Amino acid sequence: MTALLNASHNQKVRGQDREWRGKRFIFVSLTVTTVSIIFFFALKTIFPTIKAGGAELRDFARRAMIQGGGQVEQIEVEISSSSDAHSRFFETLKSEIQMKMESYKGQPFWTVGLKGIQAELVEKGWVHSARVRRSFPQTLAIQVTPRKPLFWVKMQKGWALVDETGYVMSLQPSVEGWLADLPVVVGMRGVYRGVAHLDDINRKSSVEREALLDLAALIREVESRLMVKVDSVRVESDPWFEGNMFTLHWVEARSEKSNRAERDIAATFLERQWSERMDSLQYVLSDLKKQEFEKVRIFGAYGDRWIVEPQKEK
C-alpha cells in the first residue's frame, strides 16, 4: 500500500515539473520573439536606409562616423603662460595658430596625426611646447606654451629675435612693430655669419647660446632689481677673460627734486661673474641717485668695489 502511494506521488511531481518546464519554454520563446520584433522595427524606424547591399552598409557607416565625431569640425587653441608682459604677442600667436590649424578641419577625427601637429607647431620657433588632444565629438584641443621674446641680436644681415633661454625664435630684416621696444644687442654679428636658418643657428651656436642665456638672466635681474628697462647691450670679448663683457644701457628716472627727469646709465658686467655683485651695485646706484649727475658710466667691479665715472650736468 505504501509503495503504491509513493509511486503515485512521484508521478504527480514529475507531471508538475514537466508542466513548469513547458510554461518556462513558452515564456522564454515569447520574450525572445517580442524583443526581436521590437529591435527589427526600431532599426527600420531609426535607420530606414539600411539595406542588405554592401554599398548601402558602407554609406551608412560613413555617415554614422560623420554624425558621431568622424571629422574634425572645430579647433580650440589655448595659450598657456603665467606672464602678462607679452599679452599682445600671445594673442597674435593664438590667432596665427588658429588660422594655420584650419586646414585640419574635415580630416578624420580618430586618425588625424596629433604628433605631426605638435611637431609642426614647435618647428616655427615661436612655440616652446605644444599638446594636442582629441575632444569628443569633433574638436581638436591645442594647448601651447609660447617662447617669451626678450631681446634682439644684430646679425651680419638683419636681426635675430631671442627668448629668455638664448634660443633664436625668428630672423627678421629689421626691428619693427610692437617688438621694437625690446632691448637690442650689438657686437655679436659674427656669431651667425652665413647662417640663414633657425635650426642651423640654434644647433651650431651652442657656445654663443650659453652667452645669450647668461645675458638674458642678467637683463631680467637688472630690470627686476633696479626697476628699470634696459634699452641696449653691447657685447665685447675680453682678452684677459675667457668670456664676454656685457655693457647694458638704460635710462633711470630722477628724483622729484632734480632739474632733469632722466639720467643715462651704462654698466659693464663680466659673463657669469655678475650675480654675486648685484647687491653692492644697488647700493652704489642708490647713492648716485641722490646726486646731480647727467650720465653715469660703470666700468665693472673689482672685488666688491665698482669703478664708477659720473658726469655732472653742464
Coordinates of C-alpha atoms in Angstrom, one line a residue:
M1 CA 0.0 0.0 0.0
T2 CA 2.8 2.4 0.9
A3 CA 4.7 1.6 -2.3
L4 CA 1.6 2.4 -4.4
L5 CA 1.2 5.8 -2.6
N6 CA 4.9 6.7 -3.2
A7 CA 4.7 5.8 -6.9
S8 CA 1.5 7.9 -7.3
H9 CA 3.2 10.9 -5.6
N10 CA 6.3 10.6 -7.8
Q11 CA 4.2 10.6 -11.0
K12 CA 2.4 13.7 -9.8
V13 CA 5.7 15.5 -9.0
R14 CA 7.1 14.6 -12.5
G15 CA 4.0 15.8 -14.1
Q16 CA 4.2 19.2 -12.4
D17 CA 7.8 19.5 -13.3
R18 CA 7.1 18.9 -17.0
E19 CA 4.3 21.4 -16.9
W20 CA 6.6 24.1 -15.3
R21 CA 9.3 23.5 -17.9
G22 CA 6.8 23.8 -20.7
K23 CA 5.5 27.1 -19.4
R24 CA 9.1 28.4 -19.0
F25 CA 9.9 27.4 -22.6
I26 CA 6.8 29.2 -23.9
F27 CA 7.6 32.3 -21.8
V28 CA 11.2 32.5 -23.0
S29 CA 10.2 32.0 -26.6
L30 CA 7.6 34.7 -26.4
T31 CA 10.1 37.1 -24.8
V32 CA 12.8 36.5 -27.4
T33 CA 10.3 36.9 -30.2
T34 CA 8.9 40.1 -28.8
V35 CA 12.4 41.6 -28.3
S36 CA 13.4 40.6 -31.8
I37 CA 10.3 42.2 -33.3
I38 CA 10.9 45.4 -31.3
F39 CA 14.6 45.5 -32.3
F40 CA 13.7 44.9 -36.0
F41 CA 11.1 47.7 -36.1
A42 CA 13.4 50.1 -34.2
L43 CA 16.2 49.6 -36.8
K44 CA 13.7 50.2 -39.6
T45 CA 12.5 53.4 -37.9
I46 CA 15.9 54.9 -36.9
F47 CA 17.9 53.8 -39.9
P48 CA 15.4 53.3 -42.8
T49 CA 18.1 53.4 -45.4
I50 CA 20.0 50.3 -44.2
K51 CA 19.7 47.5 -46.8
A52 CA 21.3 44.2 -47.4
G53 CA 23.6 45.6 -50.1
G54 CA 27.3 46.3 -49.3
A55 CA 27.3 49.8 -50.8
E56 CA 24.4 50.9 -48.6
L57 CA 26.1 49.5 -45.5
R58 CA 29.3 51.3 -46.3
D59 CA 27.5 54.5 -46.9
F60 CA 25.6 54.1 -43.6
A61 CA 28.9 53.5 -41.7
R62 CA 30.5 56.6 -43.3
R63 CA 27.5 58.8 -42.3
A64 CA 27.4 57.4 -38.8
M65 CA 31.1 58.3 -38.3
I66 CA 30.5 61.8 -39.5
Q67 CA 27.5 62.3 -37.3
G68 CA 29.3 60.7 -34.3
G69 CA 32.5 62.8 -34.5
G70 CA 34.1 61.2 -37.5
Q71 CA 35.5 64.5 -38.8
V72 CA 37.3 67.4 -37.2
E73 CA 34.8 70.3 -37.1
Q74 CA 36.3 72.7 -34.5
I75 CA 39.8 73.8 -33.4
E76 CA 40.4 75.2 -29.9
V77 CA 43.7 76.9 -29.1
E78 CA 44.8 77.8 -25.6
I79 CA 48.0 79.8 -24.8
S80 CA 49.5 78.7 -21.5
S81 CA 51.5 81.4 -19.9
S82 CA 51.8 82.9 -16.4
S83 CA 53.1 86.3 -17.7
D84 CA 51.1 89.2 -18.9
A85 CA 54.1 91.1 -20.1
H86 CA 53.7 89.9 -23.7
S87 CA 49.9 89.6 -23.8
R88 CA 49.7 91.2 -27.2
F89 CA 52.3 88.8 -28.6
F90 CA 50.3 85.8 -27.2
E91 CA 47.1 87.0 -28.7
T92 CA 48.8 87.4 -32.1
L93 CA 50.3 83.9 -31.8
K94 CA 47.0 82.4 -30.9
S95 CA 45.3 83.9 -34.0
E96 CA 48.1 82.7 -36.3
I97 CA 47.9 79.2 -34.9
Q98 CA 44.1 79.2 -35.2
M99 CA 44.4 80.2 -38.9
K100 CA 47.1 77.6 -39.6
M101 CA 45.1 74.8 -38.0
E102 CA 42.0 75.5 -40.2
S103 CA 43.5 73.1 -42.7
Y104 CA 42.8 70.2 -40.4
K105 CA 39.1 70.7 -40.4
G106 CA 37.3 68.0 -42.3
Q107 CA 40.0 65.4 -41.6
P108 CA 39.1 62.1 -39.9
F109 CA 38.8 62.8 -36.2
W110 CA 40.1 59.4 -35.0
T111 CA 43.1 59.2 -37.4
V112 CA 44.4 62.7 -37.7
G113 CA 48.1 62.7 -36.6
L114 CA 48.5 64.5 -33.3
K115 CA 52.3 64.2 -33.1
G116 CA 52.6 65.7 -36.6
I117 CA 50.6 68.7 -35.5
Q118 CA 52.8 69.1 -32.4
A119 CA 55.9 69.0 -34.5
E120 CA 54.5 71.5 -37.0
L121 CA 53.8 74.0 -34.2
V122 CA 57.1 73.7 -32.5
E123 CA 59.3 73.9 -35.6
K124 CA 58.4 77.5 -36.3
G125 CA 60.4 78.8 -33.3
W126 CA 57.7 80.8 -31.5
V127 CA 56.3 77.8 -29.6
H128 CA 58.3 76.1 -26.8
S129 CA 56.0 73.1 -26.5
A130 CA 52.5 72.0 -27.7
R131 CA 50.0 69.4 -26.5
V132 CA 47.3 68.3 -28.9
R133 CA 44.4 66.1 -27.9
R134 CA 41.0 64.9 -29.2
S135 CA 37.9 66.3 -27.5
F136 CA 34.9 64.2 -28.5
P137 CA 32.9 64.5 -30.6
Q138 CA 34.5 66.8 -33.2
T139 CA 37.2 69.1 -31.6
L140 CA 40.9 69.2 -31.6
A141 CA 42.1 70.9 -28.4
I142 CA 45.6 72.6 -28.7
Q143 CA 47.5 73.9 -25.6
V144 CA 50.6 75.9 -26.5
T145 CA 53.4 77.1 -24.2
P146 CA 55.0 80.0 -26.1
R147 CA 58.5 81.3 -26.0
K148 CA 58.9 84.7 -24.5
P149 CA 60.9 87.2 -26.6
L150 CA 63.5 89.1 -24.6
F151 CA 65.8 90.9 -26.9
W152 CA 67.1 91.4 -30.5
V153 CA 70.6 90.5 -31.6
K154 CA 72.2 92.3 -34.6
M155 CA 73.4 89.9 -37.2
Q156 CA 75.5 90.4 -40.2
K157 CA 72.3 90.8 -42.1
G158 CA 69.1 91.5 -40.3
W159 CA 68.1 90.7 -36.7
A160 CA 67.6 87.6 -34.6
L161 CA 64.8 87.6 -32.0
V162 CA 65.9 85.7 -28.9
D163 CA 63.9 84.3 -26.0
E164 CA 64.8 84.1 -22.3
T165 CA 66.7 80.8 -22.8
G166 CA 69.0 82.1 -25.5
Y167 CA 67.0 80.4 -28.2
V168 CA 66.7 82.2 -31.6
M169 CA 63.0 82.4 -32.3
S170 CA 62.9 84.3 -35.5
L171 CA 65.0 86.0 -38.2
Q172 CA 63.8 89.4 -39.4
P173 CA 65.3 92.0 -41.8
S174 CA 64.5 94.9 -39.4
V175 CA 63.2 95.6 -35.9
E176 CA 59.7 96.8 -36.4
G177 CA 56.2 96.8 -34.8
W178 CA 55.4 96.4 -31.1
L179 CA 58.5 94.2 -30.5
A180 CA 60.7 97.2 -31.3
D181 CA 60.7 98.2 -27.6
L182 CA 62.7 95.1 -26.7
P183 CA 66.5 95.7 -25.9
V184 CA 68.8 95.5 -28.9
V185 CA 72.2 93.6 -28.6
V186 CA 75.1 94.6 -30.8
G187 CA 78.6 93.2 -31.1
M188 CA 77.7 89.5 -31.9
R189 CA 77.1 89.8 -35.6
G190 CA 79.9 87.4 -36.4
V191 CA 78.2 84.7 -34.4
Y192 CA 75.6 83.9 -37.1
R193 CA 77.8 84.8 -40.1
G194 CA 76.5 82.9 -43.2
V195 CA 73.7 81.1 -41.3
A196 CA 70.2 81.6 -42.5
H197 CA 68.0 79.0 -40.9
L198 CA 66.8 78.8 -37.3
D199 CA 67.7 75.1 -36.9
D200 CA 71.3 75.8 -38.1
I201 CA 71.6 78.8 -35.8
N202 CA 70.4 77.0 -32.7
R203 CA 72.4 73.9 -33.5
K204 CA 75.7 75.4 -34.5
S205 CA 76.0 78.2 -32.0
S206 CA 75.9 76.4 -28.7
V207 CA 78.7 78.5 -27.1
E208 CA 77.1 81.7 -28.2
R209 CA 73.8 80.4 -26.9
E210 CA 75.3 80.0 -23.5
A211 CA 76.4 83.6 -23.6
L212 CA 73.0 84.8 -24.6
L213 CA 71.4 82.7 -21.9
D214 CA 73.6 84.4 -19.3
L215 CA 72.8 87.8 -20.9
A216 CA 69.1 87.0 -20.7
A217 CA 69.4 86.3 -17.0
L218 CA 71.4 89.5 -16.4
I219 CA 68.8 91.6 -18.2
R220 CA 66.0 90.1 -16.1
E221 CA 68.0 90.6 -12.9
V222 CA 68.8 94.3 -13.6
E223 CA 65.3 95.1 -14.7
S224 CA 63.7 93.5 -11.7
R225 CA 66.1 94.7 -9.0
L226 CA 66.6 98.2 -10.2
M227 CA 63.1 98.7 -11.6
V228 CA 64.4 100.0 -15.0
K229 CA 64.1 99.0 -18.6
V230 CA 67.3 98.0 -20.5
D231 CA 67.4 99.8 -23.9
S232 CA 70.5 98.3 -25.4
V233 CA 73.5 96.0 -24.8
R234 CA 77.0 95.9 -26.3
V235 CA 78.9 92.6 -26.2
E236 CA 82.7 92.6 -26.3
S237 CA 85.2 89.9 -25.8
D238 CA 87.8 90.4 -23.1
P239 CA 91.3 89.3 -24.0
W240 CA 92.1 88.8 -20.3
F241 CA 89.0 86.9 -19.5
E242 CA 87.6 83.8 -21.3
G243 CA 84.2 85.2 -21.9
N244 CA 82.3 88.3 -22.8
M245 CA 81.7 91.7 -21.3
F246 CA 78.1 93.0 -21.4
T247 CA 77.6 96.7 -21.3
L248 CA 74.0 97.5 -20.5
H249 CA 72.4 100.8 -21.1
W250 CA 69.2 102.2 -19.5
V251 CA 67.6 105.4 -18.6
E252 CA 67.0 106.0 -14.9
A253 CA 64.2 108.1 -13.5
R254 CA 65.4 111.0 -11.4
S255 CA 64.1 112.3 -8.1
E256 CA 61.4 115.0 -8.0
K257 CA 64.0 117.5 -6.7
S258 CA 66.2 117.1 -9.7
N259 CA 66.2 119.5 -12.6
R260 CA 66.3 116.7 -15.1
A261 CA 63.7 113.9 -15.4
E262 CA 66.1 111.2 -16.5
R263 CA 69.7 110.1 -16.3
D264 CA 71.7 107.8 -18.7
I265 CA 73.3 104.7 -17.1
A266 CA 75.8 102.4 -18.7
A267 CA 77.2 99.5 -16.7
T268 CA 79.6 96.7 -17.7
F269 CA 79.3 93.1 -16.4
L270 CA 81.5 90.1 -16.9
E271 CA 79.8 87.0 -18.2
R272 CA 78.9 84.5 -15.5
Q273 CA 80.5 86.7 -12.8
W274 CA 77.9 89.3 -12.0
S275 CA 75.3 87.6 -9.8
E276 CA 77.2 88.0 -6.5
R277 CA 77.9 91.7 -7.1
M278 CA 74.3 92.9 -7.7
D279 CA 73.7 93.8 -4.1
S280 CA 76.7 96.1 -4.0
L281 CA 75.7 97.7 -7.3
Q282 CA 72.3 98.5 -5.9
Y283 CA 74.0 100.4 -3.0
V284 CA 76.2 102.3 -5.5
L285 CA 73.3 103.4 -7.7
S286 CA 71.2 104.3 -4.7
D287 CA 74.0 106.8 -3.5
L288 CA 74.4 108.2 -7.1
K289 CA 70.7 108.8 -7.4
K290 CA 70.9 111.4 -4.7
Q291 CA 73.4 113.4 -6.7
E292 CA 73.1 115.6 -9.7
F293 CA 74.8 113.5 -12.4
E294 CA 73.6 113.6 -16.0
K295 CA 75.4 110.4 -17.0
V296 CA 77.0 107.5 -15.1
R297 CA 79.5 105.1 -16.6
I298 CA 80.1 102.0 -14.5
F299 CA 83.2 100.1 -15.8
G300 CA 82.8 97.0 -13.8
A301 CA 83.7 95.6 -10.4
Y302 CA 87.0 94.9 -8.7
G303 CA 86.2 92.6 -5.9
D304 CA 83.2 94.2 -4.2
R305 CA 84.1 97.7 -5.4
W306 CA 82.5 99.2 -8.6
I307 CA 84.5 101.5 -10.8
V308 CA 82.2 104.5 -11.5
E309 CA 82.7 107.6 -13.6
P310 CA 79.8 110.1 -13.1
Q311 CA 79.4 113.0 -15.4
K312 CA 77.9 116.2 -13.9
E313 CA 75.4 118.3 -15.6
K314 CA 76.8 121.2 -17.6

